[in-house]
Short mmCIF file of C-alpha atoms (C1' of nucleotides) in Angstrom, two decimals:
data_model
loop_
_atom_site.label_atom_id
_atom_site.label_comp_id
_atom_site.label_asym_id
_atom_site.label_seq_id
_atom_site.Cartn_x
_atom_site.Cartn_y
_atom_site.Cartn_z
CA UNK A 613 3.17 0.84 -21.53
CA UNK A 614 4.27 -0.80 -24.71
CA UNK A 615 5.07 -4.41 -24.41
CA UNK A 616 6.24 -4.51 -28.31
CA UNK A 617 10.21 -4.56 -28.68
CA UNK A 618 10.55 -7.21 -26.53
CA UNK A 619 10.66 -9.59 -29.52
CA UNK A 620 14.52 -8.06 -28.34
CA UNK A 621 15.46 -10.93 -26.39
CA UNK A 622 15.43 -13.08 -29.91
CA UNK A 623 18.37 -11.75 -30.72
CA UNK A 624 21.23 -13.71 -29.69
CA UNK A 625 24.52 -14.31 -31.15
CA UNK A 626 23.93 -17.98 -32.62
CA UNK A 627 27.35 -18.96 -31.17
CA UNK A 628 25.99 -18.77 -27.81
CA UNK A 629 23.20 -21.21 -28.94
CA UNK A 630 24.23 -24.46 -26.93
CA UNK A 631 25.05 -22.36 -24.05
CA UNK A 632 23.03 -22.42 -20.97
CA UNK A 633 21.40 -18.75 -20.92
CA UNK A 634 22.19 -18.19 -17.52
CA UNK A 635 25.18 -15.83 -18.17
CA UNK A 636 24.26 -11.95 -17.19
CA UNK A 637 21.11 -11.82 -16.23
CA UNK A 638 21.39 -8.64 -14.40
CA UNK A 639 22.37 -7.23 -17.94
CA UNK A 640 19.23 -8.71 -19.86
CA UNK A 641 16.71 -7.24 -16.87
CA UNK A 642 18.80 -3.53 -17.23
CA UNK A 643 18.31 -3.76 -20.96
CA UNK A 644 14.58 -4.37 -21.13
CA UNK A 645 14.14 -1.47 -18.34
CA UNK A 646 15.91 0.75 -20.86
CA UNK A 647 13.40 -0.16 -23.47
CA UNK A 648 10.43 -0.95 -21.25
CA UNK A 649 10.08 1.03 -18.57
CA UNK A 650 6.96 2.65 -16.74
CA UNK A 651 7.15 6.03 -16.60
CA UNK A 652 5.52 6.88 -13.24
CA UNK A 653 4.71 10.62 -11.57
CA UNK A 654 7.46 9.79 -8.98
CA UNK A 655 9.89 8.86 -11.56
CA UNK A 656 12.93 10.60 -12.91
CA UNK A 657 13.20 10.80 -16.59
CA UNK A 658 16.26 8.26 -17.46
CA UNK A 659 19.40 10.03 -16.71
CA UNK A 660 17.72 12.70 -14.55
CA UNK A 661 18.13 13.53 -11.11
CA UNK A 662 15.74 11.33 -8.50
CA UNK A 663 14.57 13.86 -5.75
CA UNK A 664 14.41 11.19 -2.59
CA UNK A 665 11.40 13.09 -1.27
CA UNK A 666 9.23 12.03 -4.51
CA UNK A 667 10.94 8.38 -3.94
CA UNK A 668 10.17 8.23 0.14
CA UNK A 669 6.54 9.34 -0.61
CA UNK A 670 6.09 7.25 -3.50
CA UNK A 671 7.34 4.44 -1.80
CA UNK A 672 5.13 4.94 1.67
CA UNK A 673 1.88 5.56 -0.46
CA UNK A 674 2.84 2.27 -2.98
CA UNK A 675 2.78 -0.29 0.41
CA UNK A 676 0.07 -3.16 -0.45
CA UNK A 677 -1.27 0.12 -2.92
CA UNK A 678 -2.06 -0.33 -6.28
CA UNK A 679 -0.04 2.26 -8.54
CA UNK A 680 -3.04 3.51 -10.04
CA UNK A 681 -4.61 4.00 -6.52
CA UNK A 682 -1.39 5.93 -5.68
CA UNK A 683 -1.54 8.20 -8.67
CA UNK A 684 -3.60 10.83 -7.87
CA UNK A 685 -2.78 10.61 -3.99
CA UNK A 686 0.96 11.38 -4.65
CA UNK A 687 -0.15 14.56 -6.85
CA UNK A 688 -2.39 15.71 -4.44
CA UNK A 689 0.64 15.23 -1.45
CA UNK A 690 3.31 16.97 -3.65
CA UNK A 691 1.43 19.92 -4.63
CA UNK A 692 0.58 20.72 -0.89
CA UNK A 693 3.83 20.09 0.15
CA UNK A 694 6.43 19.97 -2.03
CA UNK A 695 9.40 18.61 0.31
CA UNK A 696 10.19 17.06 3.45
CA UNK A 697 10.50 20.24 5.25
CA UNK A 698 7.22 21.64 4.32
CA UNK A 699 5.50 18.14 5.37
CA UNK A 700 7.46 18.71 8.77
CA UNK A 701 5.38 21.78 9.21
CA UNK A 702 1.99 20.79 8.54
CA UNK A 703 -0.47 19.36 11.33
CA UNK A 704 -1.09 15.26 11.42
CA UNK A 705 -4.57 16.26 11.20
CA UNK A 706 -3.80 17.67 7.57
CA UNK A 707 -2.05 14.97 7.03
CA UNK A 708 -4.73 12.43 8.00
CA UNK A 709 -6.87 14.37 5.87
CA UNK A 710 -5.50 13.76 2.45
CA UNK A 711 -4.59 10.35 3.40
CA UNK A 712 -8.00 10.02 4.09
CA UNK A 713 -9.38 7.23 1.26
CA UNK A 714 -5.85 5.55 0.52
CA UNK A 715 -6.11 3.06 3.74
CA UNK A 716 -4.12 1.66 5.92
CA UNK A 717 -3.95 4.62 8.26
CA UNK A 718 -0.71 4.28 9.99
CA UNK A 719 0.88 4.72 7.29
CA UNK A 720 -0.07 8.43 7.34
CA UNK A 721 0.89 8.87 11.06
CA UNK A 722 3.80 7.26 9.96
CA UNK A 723 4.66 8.80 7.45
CA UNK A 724 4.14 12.84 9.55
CA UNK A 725 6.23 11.42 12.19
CA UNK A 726 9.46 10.15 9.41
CA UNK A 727 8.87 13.87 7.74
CA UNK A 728 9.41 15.38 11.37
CA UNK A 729 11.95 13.21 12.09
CA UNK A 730 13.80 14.12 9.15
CA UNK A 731 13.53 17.98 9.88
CA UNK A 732 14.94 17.86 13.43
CA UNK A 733 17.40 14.63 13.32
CA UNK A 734 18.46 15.11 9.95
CA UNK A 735 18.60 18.99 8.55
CA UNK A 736 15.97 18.03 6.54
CA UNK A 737 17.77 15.80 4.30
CA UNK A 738 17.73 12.32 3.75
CA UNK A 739 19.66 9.54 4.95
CA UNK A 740 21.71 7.90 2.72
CA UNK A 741 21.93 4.49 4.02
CA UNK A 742 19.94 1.81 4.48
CA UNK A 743 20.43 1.35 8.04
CA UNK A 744 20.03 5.35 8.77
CA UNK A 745 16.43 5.26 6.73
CA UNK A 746 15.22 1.84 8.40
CA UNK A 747 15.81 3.71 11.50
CA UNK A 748 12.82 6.08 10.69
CA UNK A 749 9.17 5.50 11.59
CA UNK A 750 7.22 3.48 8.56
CA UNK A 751 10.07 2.59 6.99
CA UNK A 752 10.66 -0.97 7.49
CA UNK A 753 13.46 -3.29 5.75
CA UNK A 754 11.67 -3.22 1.73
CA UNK A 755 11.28 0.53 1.82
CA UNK A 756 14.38 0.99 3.47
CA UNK A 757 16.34 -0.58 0.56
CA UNK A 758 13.90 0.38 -2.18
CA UNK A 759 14.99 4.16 -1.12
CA UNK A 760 18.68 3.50 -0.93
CA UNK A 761 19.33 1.60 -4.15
CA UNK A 762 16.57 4.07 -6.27
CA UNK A 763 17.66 7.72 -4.59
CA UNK A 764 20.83 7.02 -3.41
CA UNK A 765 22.35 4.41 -5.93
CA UNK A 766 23.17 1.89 -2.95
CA UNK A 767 23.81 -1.28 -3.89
CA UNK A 768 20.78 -3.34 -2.77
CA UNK A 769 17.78 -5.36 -3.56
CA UNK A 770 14.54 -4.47 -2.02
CA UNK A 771 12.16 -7.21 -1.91
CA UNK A 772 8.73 -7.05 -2.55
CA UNK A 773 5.78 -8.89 -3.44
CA UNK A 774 6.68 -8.42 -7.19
CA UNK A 775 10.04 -9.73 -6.65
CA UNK A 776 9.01 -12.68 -4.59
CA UNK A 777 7.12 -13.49 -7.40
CA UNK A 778 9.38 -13.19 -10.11
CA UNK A 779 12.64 -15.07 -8.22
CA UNK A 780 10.66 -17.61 -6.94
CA UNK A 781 9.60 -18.31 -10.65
CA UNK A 782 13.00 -17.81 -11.96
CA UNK A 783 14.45 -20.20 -9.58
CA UNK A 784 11.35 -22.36 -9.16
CA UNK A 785 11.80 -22.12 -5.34
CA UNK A 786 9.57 -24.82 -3.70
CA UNK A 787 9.83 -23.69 0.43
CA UNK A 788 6.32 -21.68 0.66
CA UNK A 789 6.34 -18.19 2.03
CA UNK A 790 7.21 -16.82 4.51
CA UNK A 791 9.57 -19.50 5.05
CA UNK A 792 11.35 -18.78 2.16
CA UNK A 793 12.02 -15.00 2.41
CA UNK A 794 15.63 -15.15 3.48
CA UNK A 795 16.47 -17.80 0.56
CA UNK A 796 14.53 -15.70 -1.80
CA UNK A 797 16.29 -12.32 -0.69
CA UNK A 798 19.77 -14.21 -1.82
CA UNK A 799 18.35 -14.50 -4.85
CA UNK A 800 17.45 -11.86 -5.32
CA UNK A 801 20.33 -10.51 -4.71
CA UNK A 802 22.03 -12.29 -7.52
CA UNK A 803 19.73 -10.11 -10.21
CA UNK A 804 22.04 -6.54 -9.03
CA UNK A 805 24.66 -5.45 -12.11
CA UNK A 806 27.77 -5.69 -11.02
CA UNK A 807 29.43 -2.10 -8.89
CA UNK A 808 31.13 0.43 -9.79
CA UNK A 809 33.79 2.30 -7.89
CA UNK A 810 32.59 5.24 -5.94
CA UNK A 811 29.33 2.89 -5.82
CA UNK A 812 28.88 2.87 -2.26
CA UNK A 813 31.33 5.53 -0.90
CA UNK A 814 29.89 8.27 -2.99
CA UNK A 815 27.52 10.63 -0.95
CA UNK A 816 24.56 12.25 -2.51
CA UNK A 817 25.03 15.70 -4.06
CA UNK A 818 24.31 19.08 -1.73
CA UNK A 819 20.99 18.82 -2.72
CA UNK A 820 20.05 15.57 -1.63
CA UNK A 821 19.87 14.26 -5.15
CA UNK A 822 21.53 11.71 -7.16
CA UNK A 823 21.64 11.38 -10.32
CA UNK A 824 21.48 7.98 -12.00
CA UNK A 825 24.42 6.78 -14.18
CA UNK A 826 27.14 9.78 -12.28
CA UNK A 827 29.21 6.42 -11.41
CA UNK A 828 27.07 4.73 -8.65
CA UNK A 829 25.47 1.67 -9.33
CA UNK A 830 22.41 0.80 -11.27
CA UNK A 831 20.90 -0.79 -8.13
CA UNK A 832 17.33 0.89 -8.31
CA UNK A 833 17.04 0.09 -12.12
CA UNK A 834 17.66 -3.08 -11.34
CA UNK A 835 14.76 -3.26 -8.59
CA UNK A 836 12.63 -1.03 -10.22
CA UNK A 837 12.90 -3.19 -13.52
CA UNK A 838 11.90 -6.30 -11.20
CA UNK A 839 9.19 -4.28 -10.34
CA UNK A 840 8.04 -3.58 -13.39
CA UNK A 841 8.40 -7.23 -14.86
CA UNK A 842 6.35 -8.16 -12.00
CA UNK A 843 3.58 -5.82 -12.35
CA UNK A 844 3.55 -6.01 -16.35
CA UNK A 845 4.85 -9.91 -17.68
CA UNK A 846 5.11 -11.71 -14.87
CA UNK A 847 1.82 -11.36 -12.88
CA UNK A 848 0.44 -13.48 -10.61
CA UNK A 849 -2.11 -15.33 -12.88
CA UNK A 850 -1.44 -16.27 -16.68
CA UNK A 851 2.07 -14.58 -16.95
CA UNK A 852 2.96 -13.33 -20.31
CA UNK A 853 6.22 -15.47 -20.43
CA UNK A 854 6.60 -15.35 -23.96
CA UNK A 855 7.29 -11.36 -23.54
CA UNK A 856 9.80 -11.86 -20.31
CA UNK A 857 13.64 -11.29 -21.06
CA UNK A 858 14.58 -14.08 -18.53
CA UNK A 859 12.23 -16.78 -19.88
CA UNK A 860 14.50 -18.52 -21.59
CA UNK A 861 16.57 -19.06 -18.45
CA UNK A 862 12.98 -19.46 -15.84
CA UNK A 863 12.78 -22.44 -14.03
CA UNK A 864 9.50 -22.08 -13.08
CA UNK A 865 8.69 -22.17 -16.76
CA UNK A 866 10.82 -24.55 -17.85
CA UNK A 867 9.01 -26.76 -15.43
CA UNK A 868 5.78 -25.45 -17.15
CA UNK A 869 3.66 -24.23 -14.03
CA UNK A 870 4.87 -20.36 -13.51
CA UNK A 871 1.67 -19.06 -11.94
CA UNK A 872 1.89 -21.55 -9.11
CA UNK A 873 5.04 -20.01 -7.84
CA UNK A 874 5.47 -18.24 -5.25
CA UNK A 875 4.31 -21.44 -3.04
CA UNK A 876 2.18 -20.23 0.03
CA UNK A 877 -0.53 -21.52 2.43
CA UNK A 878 -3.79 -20.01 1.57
CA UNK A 879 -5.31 -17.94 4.19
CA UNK A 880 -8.37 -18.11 6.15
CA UNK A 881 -10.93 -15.46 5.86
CA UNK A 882 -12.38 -13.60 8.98
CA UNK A 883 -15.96 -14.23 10.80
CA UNK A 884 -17.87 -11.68 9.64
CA UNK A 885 -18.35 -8.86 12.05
CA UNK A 886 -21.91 -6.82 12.44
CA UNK A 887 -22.62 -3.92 14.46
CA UNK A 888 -24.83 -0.40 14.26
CA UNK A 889 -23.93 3.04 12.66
CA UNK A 890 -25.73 6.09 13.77
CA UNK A 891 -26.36 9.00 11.35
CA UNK A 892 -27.56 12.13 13.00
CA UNK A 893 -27.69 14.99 12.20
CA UNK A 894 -28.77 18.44 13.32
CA UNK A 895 -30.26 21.15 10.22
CA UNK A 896 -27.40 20.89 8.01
CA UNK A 897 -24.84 19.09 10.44
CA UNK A 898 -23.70 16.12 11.48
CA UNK A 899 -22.47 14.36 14.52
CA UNK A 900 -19.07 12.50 14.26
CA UNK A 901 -16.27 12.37 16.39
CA UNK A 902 -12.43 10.48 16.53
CA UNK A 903 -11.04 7.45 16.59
CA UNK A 904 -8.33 6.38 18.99
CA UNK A 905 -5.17 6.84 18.00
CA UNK A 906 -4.16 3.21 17.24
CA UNK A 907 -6.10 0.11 15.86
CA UNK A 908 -8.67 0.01 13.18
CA UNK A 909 -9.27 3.32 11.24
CA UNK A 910 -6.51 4.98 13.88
CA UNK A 911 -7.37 8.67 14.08
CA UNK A 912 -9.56 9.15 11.65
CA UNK A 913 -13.13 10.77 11.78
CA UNK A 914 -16.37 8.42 11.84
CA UNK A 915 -19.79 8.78 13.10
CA UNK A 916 -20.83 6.77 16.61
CA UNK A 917 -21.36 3.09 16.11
CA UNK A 918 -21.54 0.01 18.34
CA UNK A 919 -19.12 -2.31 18.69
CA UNK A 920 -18.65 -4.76 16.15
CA UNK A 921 -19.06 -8.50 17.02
CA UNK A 922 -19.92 -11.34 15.47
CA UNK A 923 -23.46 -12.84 16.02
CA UNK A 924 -24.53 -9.41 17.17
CA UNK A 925 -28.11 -8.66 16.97
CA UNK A 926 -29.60 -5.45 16.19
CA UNK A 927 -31.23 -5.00 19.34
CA UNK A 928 -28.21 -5.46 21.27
CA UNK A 929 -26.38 -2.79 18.35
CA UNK A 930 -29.16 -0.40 19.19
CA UNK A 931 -28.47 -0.01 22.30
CA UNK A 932 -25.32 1.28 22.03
CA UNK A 933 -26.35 4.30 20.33
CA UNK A 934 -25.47 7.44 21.64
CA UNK A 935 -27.90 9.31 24.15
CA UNK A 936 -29.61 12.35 22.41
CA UNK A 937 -32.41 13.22 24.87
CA UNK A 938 -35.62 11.70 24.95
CA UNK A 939 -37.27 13.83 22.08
CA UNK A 940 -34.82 11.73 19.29
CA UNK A 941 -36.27 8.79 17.51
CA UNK A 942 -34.49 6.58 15.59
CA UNK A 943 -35.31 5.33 12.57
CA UNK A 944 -33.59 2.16 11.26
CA UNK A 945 -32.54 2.36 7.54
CA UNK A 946 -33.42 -0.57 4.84
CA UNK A 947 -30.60 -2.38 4.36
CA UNK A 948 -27.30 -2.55 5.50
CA UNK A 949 -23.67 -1.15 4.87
CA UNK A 950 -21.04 -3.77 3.90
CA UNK A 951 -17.25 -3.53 4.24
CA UNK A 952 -14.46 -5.56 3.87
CA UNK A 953 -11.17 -5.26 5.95
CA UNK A 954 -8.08 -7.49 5.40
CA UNK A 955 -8.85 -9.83 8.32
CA UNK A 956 -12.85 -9.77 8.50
CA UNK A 957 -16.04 -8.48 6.80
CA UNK A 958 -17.98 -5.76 8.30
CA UNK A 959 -21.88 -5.60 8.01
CA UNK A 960 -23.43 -2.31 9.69
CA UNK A 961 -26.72 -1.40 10.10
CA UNK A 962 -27.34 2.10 9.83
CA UNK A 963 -29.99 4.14 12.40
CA UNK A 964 -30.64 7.69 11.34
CA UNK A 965 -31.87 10.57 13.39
CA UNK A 966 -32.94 14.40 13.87
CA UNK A 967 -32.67 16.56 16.83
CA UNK A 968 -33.24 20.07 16.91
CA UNK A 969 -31.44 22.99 16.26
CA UNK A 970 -29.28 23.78 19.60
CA UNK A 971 -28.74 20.61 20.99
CA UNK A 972 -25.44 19.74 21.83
CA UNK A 973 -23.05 17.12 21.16
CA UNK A 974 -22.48 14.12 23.06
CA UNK A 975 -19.32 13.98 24.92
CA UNK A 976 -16.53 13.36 23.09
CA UNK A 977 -18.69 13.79 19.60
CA UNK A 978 -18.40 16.88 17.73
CA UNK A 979 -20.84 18.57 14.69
CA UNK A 980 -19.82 19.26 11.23
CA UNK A 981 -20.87 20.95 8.61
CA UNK A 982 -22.68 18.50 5.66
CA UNK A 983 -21.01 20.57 2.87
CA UNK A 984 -17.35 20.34 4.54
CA UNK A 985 -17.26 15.92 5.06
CA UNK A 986 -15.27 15.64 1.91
CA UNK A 987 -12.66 17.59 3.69
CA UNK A 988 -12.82 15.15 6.79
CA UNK A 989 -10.62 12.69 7.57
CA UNK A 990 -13.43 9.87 6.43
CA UNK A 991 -12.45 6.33 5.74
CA UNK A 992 -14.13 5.18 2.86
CA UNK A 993 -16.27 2.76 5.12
CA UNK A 994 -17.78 6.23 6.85
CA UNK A 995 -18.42 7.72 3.61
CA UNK A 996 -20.61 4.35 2.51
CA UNK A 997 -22.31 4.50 5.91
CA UNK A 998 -22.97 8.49 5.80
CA UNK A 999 -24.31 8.25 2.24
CA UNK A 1000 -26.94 5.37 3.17
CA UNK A 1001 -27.82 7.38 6.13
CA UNK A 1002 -28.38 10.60 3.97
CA UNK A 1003 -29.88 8.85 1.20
CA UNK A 1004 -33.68 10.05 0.67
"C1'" DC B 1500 5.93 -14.67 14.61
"C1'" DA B 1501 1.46 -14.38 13.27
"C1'" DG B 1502 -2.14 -11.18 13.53
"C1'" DC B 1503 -3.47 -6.62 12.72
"C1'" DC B 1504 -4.06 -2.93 9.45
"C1'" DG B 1505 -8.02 -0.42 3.99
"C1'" DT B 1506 -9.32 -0.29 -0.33
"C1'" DG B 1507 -10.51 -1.20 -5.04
"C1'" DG B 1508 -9.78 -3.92 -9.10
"C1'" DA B 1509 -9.19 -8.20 -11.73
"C1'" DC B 1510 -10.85 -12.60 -12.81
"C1'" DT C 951 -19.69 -14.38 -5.87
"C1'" DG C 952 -15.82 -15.35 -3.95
"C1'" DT C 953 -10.98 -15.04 -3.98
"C1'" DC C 954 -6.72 -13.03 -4.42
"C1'" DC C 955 -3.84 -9.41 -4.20
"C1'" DA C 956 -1.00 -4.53 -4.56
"C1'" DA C 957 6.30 -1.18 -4.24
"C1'" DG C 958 4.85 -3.79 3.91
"C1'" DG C 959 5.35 -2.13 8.75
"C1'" DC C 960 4.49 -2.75 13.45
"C1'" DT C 961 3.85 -5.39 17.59
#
DNA sequence: CAGCCGTGGAC
DNA sequence: TGTCCAAGGCT
């Protein structure tokens, strides 16, 4: 995106000068969204209709995602299935699938279950509240508004990590998070335009769209242009105040020390974790089989592996490996797989083997085809593992 | 409520 | 290299 234009904010009637530049806010934040906006796959074109599905899925995928990490995800999703109802239908396991790569896995289970839920409790539409969408599985309080102000023109402020950022610069608040979530959501709050009449009365059109500026509020411009100052001016580290149509009116700058805002305790990094992985494979298969259901990687497809402790040796890993007859040998792999998960670093060590053609699985372990893994549901950490295993 | 839950990119 | 973090939700 262009950040040029927003020499914009210069221009101020000189009568105002003396004044403090607190007045309208709201209105400076809509005006640089007109001019500055991302324009994003899941995005309306400015005046067009908002089709909640795109805004629901968007919104799911975009939770502690990076937007260009969502990009091609969201494609993928909406050319499979191209509404709520057609999600409804598929299998979790297709679901799973595609999610496979994009983390956080519940979020996919999630986000099958809301899409079913939607089909049988709701017609397949939408609903238009806040309080009717936080009811609905992966959709907590954030998304919840997020999807009412941006497809339904409700007005509310989501808050997000962006927008923590940005009011807690703008009003230089000093409590450290979470402690001040509720304080910040106030003001937050404070940054919405002003309603309209038929704002929050007005029901979305027979096709489950709304249309921005048809008389509701400007709610989800208002968020989204948080959003966007967030992710474009006001970042965490050296924020590009100079460009930012609320500087002159920033606390946080005025004090001179933006990029220490928000205030928050650092956090302490997990004990690393180590443990074996177990490549084998049979001609042109290999053996895998499923996760539980919940926890770690819930669901998804990886080969057999130890647990994974800390101070584990590999003697101890090794013995853990699944029983494949006496005629297998294993054969440990130079070096070792590294992974890091949000609360603790995974180091596996990788044993590969052969067994001939015929055998069978292990309970609960399954083969599949080589060729067909990049259509498994394979966290990225079993793709790293299988890869060293292959290798040479 | 604090811990759990992936991944990749920026600095 | 290590650290932080990105449109959070669930328990």
């Amino acid at each position: 995106m262009t950040l040029a234009g927003a020499a914009n904010k210069r221009k101020k009637p000189a009568i105002a000068a003396a004044a403090p530049r607190s007045q309208d806010r709201p209105g400076l934040l809509l005006a640089w969204y007109d001019l500055h906006r991302r324009r994003l796959p899941w995005r309306a074109l400015p005046g067009k209709a908002v089709d909640p599905y795109f805004v629901w899925l968007s919104e799911i995928m975009l939770q502690q995602t990076t937007v260009k990490a969502v990009g091609p995800y969201f494609e993928k999703f909406l050319a499979r299935w191209p509404d709520v109802d057609a999600m409804a239908r598929a299998s979790l396991d297709d679901v799973l699938r595609m999610w496979a790569g994009l983390g956080y896995y519940s979020r996919a289970r999630n986000l099958h279950a809301c899409a079913v839920a939607v089909r049988r409790d709701h017609g397949g539409t939408f609903p238009d509240t806040e309080e009717g969408l936080h009811a609905l599985p992966g959709i907590g309080p954030y998304t919840a508004a997020a999807i009412a102000a941006i497809a339904f023109g409700r007005r509310t402020m989501p808050v997000d990590g962006n927008i923590e950022r940005v009011v807690s610069r703008l009003f230089a608040v000093e409590e450290a998070l979470p402690k001040a979530k509720p304080r910040i959501r106030e003001l937050a709050a404070t940054l919405l335009g002003p309603s309209r009449s038929g704002d929050v009365k007005t029901r979305a059109g027979r096709d489950g769209k709304s249309r921005a500026g048809d008389g509701k509020s400007r709610a989800g411009d208002s968020a989204q242009a948080l959003m966007d100052l967030g992710a474009t001016i006001c970042t965490p580290k050296k924020p590009a105040c100079a460009l930012c149509p609320l500087s002159d009116d920033c606390a946080a700058r005025l004090r001179g020390d933006p990029e220490t805002f928000p205030r928050k305790a650092k956090k302490k990094a997990g004990a690393l974790r180590r443990g074996a992985a177990f490549v084998v494979t049979r001609g042109d298969h290999l053996l895998v089989r499923t996760r539980p259901e919940k926890g770690l990687l819930g669901g998804m497809t990886e080969v057999p592996t130890s647990v994974w402790l800390a101070a584990q040796d590999d003697a101890a890993a090794l013995k853990q490996a699944p029983s494949l007859g006496s005629a297998s040998r294993w054969r440990r792999k130079a070096g070792t797989v590294t992974h890091v998960f949000t609360h603790f670093p995974l180091e596996l060590t990788v044993y590969t083997a052969t067994i001939p053609a015929g055998a069978r699985a292990p309970k609960g372990m399954r083969w599949v085809p080589i060729a067909t893994l990049k259509d498994e549901a394979l966290p990225n950490l079993m793709r790293k593992v299988i890869a060293h295993g292959l290798e040479q």
